[in-house]
Coordinates of C-alpha atoms in Angstrom, one line a residue:
M231 CA -29.5 -73.0 2.0
A232 CA -31.3 -71.2 4.8
G233 CA -34.9 -72.3 5.3
W234 CA -38.0 -70.1 4.7
R235 CA -39.3 -68.0 7.5
W236 CA -43.0 -67.9 8.3
W237 CA -43.4 -64.4 6.7
R238 CA -41.7 -65.3 3.4
R239 CA -43.9 -65.3 0.3
D240 CA -41.8 -67.7 -1.7
A241 CA -42.7 -70.9 0.3
P242 CA -44.3 -73.6 -1.9
L243 CA -48.0 -74.0 -2.3
L244 CA -49.3 -77.1 -0.7
S245 CA -51.8 -79.5 -2.2
V246 CA -55.4 -78.7 -1.2
T247 CA -56.9 -82.2 -1.4
A248 CA -60.5 -81.4 -0.5
D249 CA -62.7 -78.3 -0.4
T250 CA -66.2 -79.4 0.2
G251 CA -69.4 -78.3 2.0
R252 CA -70.7 -74.8 2.9
G253 CA -70.7 -72.9 6.2
P254 CA -68.0 -71.9 8.7
V255 CA -64.6 -72.9 7.4
V256 CA -62.6 -75.8 9.0
V257 CA -59.0 -76.3 7.7
M258 CA -57.4 -79.6 8.6
I259 CA -53.7 -80.7 8.4
H260 CA -52.4 -84.2 9.0
G261 CA -49.3 -85.6 10.6
I262 CA -45.9 -87.0 9.7
A263 CA -45.6 -89.8 7.1
S264 CA -49.3 -89.5 6.2
S265 CA -51.7 -87.4 4.1
S266 CA -55.2 -86.0 4.2
V267 CA -56.6 -89.5 4.1
T268 CA -56.1 -89.1 7.9
F269 CA -59.5 -87.3 7.9
V270 CA -61.5 -89.8 5.9
H271 CA -63.9 -90.4 8.8
L272 CA -64.0 -86.8 9.9
V273 CA -64.8 -84.9 6.7
P274 CA -68.3 -86.5 6.1
L275 CA -69.3 -85.6 9.7
L276 CA -68.4 -81.9 9.2
E277 CA -69.3 -81.1 5.6
P278 CA -73.1 -80.9 6.1
E279 CA -72.7 -77.7 8.1
H280 CA -69.1 -76.6 7.4
R281 CA -66.8 -75.8 4.5
V282 CA -64.1 -78.4 5.0
I283 CA -60.7 -77.9 3.6
T284 CA -57.9 -80.6 3.8
I285 CA -54.3 -79.8 3.0
D286 CA -51.3 -82.1 2.6
I287 CA -48.4 -80.7 4.6
L288 CA -45.0 -80.0 3.1
G289 CA -43.2 -83.0 1.9
F290 CA -46.0 -85.5 2.3
G291 CA -49.0 -86.7 0.3
S292 CA -49.3 -84.8 -2.9
S293 CA -47.6 -81.6 -1.7
P294 CA -44.1 -80.5 -2.9
N295 CA -41.0 -82.0 -1.5
P296 CA -38.4 -79.3 -2.0
P297 CA -34.8 -80.7 -1.8
E298 CA -33.6 -77.5 0.0
S299 CA -36.1 -77.7 2.8
T300 CA -35.0 -78.5 6.3
Y301 CA -38.6 -79.1 7.5
T302 CA -38.6 -76.9 10.5
L303 CA -41.9 -75.8 12.0
D304 CA -41.3 -72.4 10.5
E305 CA -41.0 -73.9 7.0
H306 CA -44.1 -76.0 7.5
V307 CA -46.0 -72.9 8.6
A308 CA -44.7 -70.8 5.8
A309 CA -46.0 -73.2 3.2
L310 CA -49.3 -73.6 5.1
D311 CA -49.7 -69.8 5.3
R312 CA -49.1 -69.2 1.6
T313 CA -51.6 -72.0 0.8
I314 CA -54.3 -70.6 3.1
R315 CA -53.8 -67.1 1.8
S316 CA -54.3 -68.5 -1.8
L317 CA -57.8 -69.7 -0.7
G318 CA -59.0 -66.1 -0.1
L319 CA -60.7 -66.9 3.2
R320 CA -62.6 -63.8 4.4
A321 CA -63.5 -64.8 8.0
P322 CA -61.6 -66.4 10.8
F323 CA -61.6 -70.2 10.6
T324 CA -61.1 -73.3 12.7
L325 CA -57.8 -75.0 12.3
V326 CA -57.5 -78.7 13.1
G327 CA -54.2 -80.4 13.3
H328 CA -53.5 -84.1 13.9
S329 CA -50.2 -85.4 15.3
L330 CA -47.3 -83.3 13.7
G331 CA -50.1 -81.3 12.1
S332 CA -51.1 -80.1 15.6
L333 CA -47.6 -78.8 16.2
I334 CA -47.7 -76.9 12.9
A335 CA -51.2 -75.7 13.7
A336 CA -50.0 -74.4 17.1
R337 CA -47.1 -72.5 15.6
Y338 CA -49.5 -71.1 12.9
A339 CA -51.9 -70.0 15.6
A340 CA -49.2 -68.3 17.6
T341 CA -48.0 -66.3 14.6
H342 CA -51.3 -65.6 12.7
R343 CA -53.6 -64.6 15.5
R344 CA -56.2 -62.7 13.4
Q345 CA -56.8 -65.6 11.0
L346 CA -58.2 -68.1 13.5
E347 CA -61.5 -68.4 15.4
R348 CA -60.3 -71.5 17.3
L349 CA -57.6 -74.2 17.3
V350 CA -58.3 -77.9 17.6
L351 CA -55.3 -80.2 18.4
V352 CA -55.7 -83.9 18.0
S353 CA -53.3 -86.6 19.1
S354 CA -50.6 -84.0 19.8
P355 CA -47.1 -85.3 20.5
I356 CA -46.1 -82.5 22.9
Y357 CA -42.5 -83.0 24.2
L358 CA -40.0 -80.9 26.0
P359 CA -36.4 -81.5 27.0
P360 CA -36.3 -84.2 29.8
A361 CA -33.8 -82.1 31.8
L362 CA -36.6 -79.6 32.4
L363 CA -38.8 -82.1 34.2
G364 CA -38.4 -82.5 38.0
D365 CA -40.0 -85.9 38.4
R366 CA -37.6 -88.8 37.7
F367 CA -40.2 -90.9 36.0
D368 CA -41.3 -88.1 33.8
R369 CA -37.7 -87.5 32.7
A370 CA -37.2 -91.1 31.8
S371 CA -40.5 -91.3 30.0
M372 CA -39.9 -88.2 28.0
G373 CA -36.3 -89.3 27.2
A374 CA -37.6 -92.6 25.8
Y375 CA -39.4 -90.8 23.0
F376 CA -36.2 -89.0 21.9
T377 CA -34.2 -92.2 22.1
V378 CA -36.7 -94.0 19.9
Y379 CA -37.0 -91.2 17.4
E380 CA -33.2 -90.9 17.1
F381 CA -33.1 -94.7 16.4
L382 CA -35.8 -94.4 13.7
R383 CA -33.9 -91.5 12.0
S384 CA -30.6 -93.4 12.1
N385 CA -32.0 -96.6 10.6
P386 CA -33.9 -95.8 7.4
V387 CA -34.1 -99.4 6.1
F388 CA -35.6 -100.7 9.4
T389 CA -37.9 -97.7 9.7
Q390 CA -39.3 -98.0 6.2
R391 CA -39.8 -101.7 6.4
T392 CA -41.6 -101.3 9.8
A393 CA -43.8 -98.6 8.4
A394 CA -44.7 -100.7 5.4
A395 CA -45.7 -103.6 7.7
L396 CA -47.8 -101.3 9.8
A397 CA -49.4 -99.7 6.8
A398 CA -50.5 -103.1 5.6
V399 CA -52.6 -103.7 8.7
A400 CA -53.6 -100.1 9.3
P401 CA -57.4 -99.5 9.7
I402 CA -57.3 -96.6 7.3
K403 CA -56.0 -97.3 3.8
N404 CA -52.8 -95.4 2.9
V405 CA -52.8 -93.5 6.2
L406 CA -49.1 -94.4 6.7
E407 CA -46.8 -93.7 3.8
L408 CA -43.0 -93.8 4.3
T409 CA -40.7 -94.6 1.4
E410 CA -37.5 -93.4 -0.1
T411 CA -39.4 -90.6 -1.8
N412 CA -40.5 -89.0 1.5
W413 CA -37.7 -90.2 3.7
Q414 CA -36.0 -86.8 3.8
P415 CA -39.2 -85.0 4.8
F416 CA -39.9 -87.6 7.4
M417 CA -36.4 -87.7 8.9
L418 CA -36.0 -83.9 9.0
S419 CA -39.6 -83.2 10.2
L420 CA -39.0 -85.7 13.0
Q421 CA -35.7 -84.0 14.0
N422 CA -36.5 -80.3 13.3
A423 CA -40.2 -80.1 14.0
I424 CA -41.1 -82.8 16.5
E425 CA -38.0 -83.4 18.5
S426 CA -37.0 -79.7 18.4
Q427 CA -40.4 -78.3 19.0
T428 CA -41.4 -75.4 21.2
T429 CA -45.1 -76.2 21.2
L430 CA -45.6 -75.2 24.9
A431 CA -44.3 -71.8 24.2
D432 CA -46.3 -71.5 21.0
L433 CA -49.5 -72.4 22.8
S434 CA -48.9 -69.8 25.5
R435 CA -48.9 -67.2 22.8
V436 CA -52.1 -68.4 21.1
R437 CA -55.0 -65.9 21.6
V438 CA -58.0 -68.1 20.5
P439 CA -59.7 -70.9 22.4
I440 CA -57.9 -74.3 22.1
D441 CA -59.5 -77.7 22.2
L442 CA -57.1 -80.6 22.9
V443 CA -58.5 -84.0 21.9
F444 CA -56.6 -87.2 22.6
G445 CA -57.1 -90.9 22.9
A446 CA -56.6 -92.6 26.2
L447 CA -54.5 -95.3 24.5
D448 CA -52.3 -93.1 22.4
P449 CA -48.7 -94.3 22.7
F450 CA -47.2 -91.1 21.3
L451 CA -48.6 -88.8 24.0
A452 CA -46.1 -87.8 26.7
P453 CA -48.1 -87.5 30.0
A454 CA -45.9 -84.7 31.3
G455 CA -46.3 -82.5 28.3
L456 CA -50.0 -83.2 28.1
A457 CA -50.4 -82.3 31.8
I458 CA -48.7 -78.9 31.3
V459 CA -50.8 -78.0 28.3
Q460 CA -54.0 -78.8 30.1
Q461 CA -53.1 -76.3 32.8
L462 CA -53.2 -73.4 30.2
R463 CA -56.2 -71.3 30.9
H464 CA -57.4 -71.2 27.3
V465 CA -57.2 -75.0 26.7
R466 CA -60.2 -77.3 27.0
A467 CA -59.2 -81.0 27.1
H468 CA -61.2 -83.9 25.8
R469 CA -59.9 -87.4 26.7
V470 CA -61.5 -90.1 24.5
S471 CA -61.5 -93.6 26.0
G472 CA -60.6 -96.7 24.1
V473 CA -58.8 -95.0 21.2
A474 CA -55.2 -94.6 20.2
H475 CA -53.4 -92.3 17.8
L476 CA -55.2 -92.7 14.4
M477 CA -58.4 -90.9 13.7
R478 CA -60.6 -93.9 13.5
P479 CA -64.4 -93.4 13.6
K480 CA -64.7 -93.0 17.4
L481 CA -62.0 -90.3 17.6
A482 CA -63.4 -88.6 14.4
R483 CA -66.9 -88.4 16.1
A484 CA -65.3 -86.9 19.2
V485 CA -63.5 -84.3 17.1
A486 CA -66.7 -83.5 15.2
E487 CA -68.6 -83.1 18.5
V488 CA -65.9 -80.7 19.8
I489 CA -66.1 -78.6 16.7
A490 CA -69.9 -78.5 17.0
L491 CA -69.5 -77.0 20.5
P492 CA -69.2 -73.2 21.0
P493 CA -65.6 -72.3 21.4
A494 CA -64.5 -72.6 25.0
P495 CA -64.1 -69.3 26.9
W496 CA -60.7 -68.5 28.4
G497 CA -60.3 -70.3 31.7
A498 CA -62.6 -73.2 30.7
S499 CA -62.4 -76.3 32.8
N500 CA -61.1 -79.5 31.4
G501 CA -63.2 -82.6 31.0
E502 CA -63.6 -86.0 29.3

């Protein structure tokens, strides 16, 4: 069965896991094999001055897991769009995406330009085909991600056991959830949304300010992809020292501080 396209109205409604606070609206979406618990440290920092809405993405958390879905970025965005429309938001809002959520957020921003005031991308795994990179080291580094992800998709027992072991020691309870129940969304989202992404092209089409927030120790960040994004004239980058991929308290504080700043003008300089 063909997947939904972003303009279709029959995409499933996602689970709105929190809607708290008053003020300018901030909508947040999490990454692969996770849920809105990703933002447990960020929500309390924002809700005193914002209306904060967290949404579980398609196939994860408490959101639907349609058996016919192929979990492309367009399908993720279709479900996100229908859910946001159901909230009846009247003014442009800030959209925050973490990990896979940042790729979904970038596609949403590229195709729903009037809905957003700004875009905040956190811990973004921005990849492109290794053959497009001129530097030999960059090609090898980028190719390593695709090799690892193909291995994870091809070995479900190993991947689920490894995820369970990592979840047991994760600093945020239940932040990593990968079981037989959500294996199909995980495997297809990895293949059809992360590995097959066109995020660089999406970001070039975004017409609102973009803040890129990332940890200096994040193992999922491809330096070549990150460097290209930072060259876009409407992107303001924020490198957070001493943190990795998960949104632990230090990274959450950095994101909250970025959201408290006025949106960056086009052509803003990058900084730490």
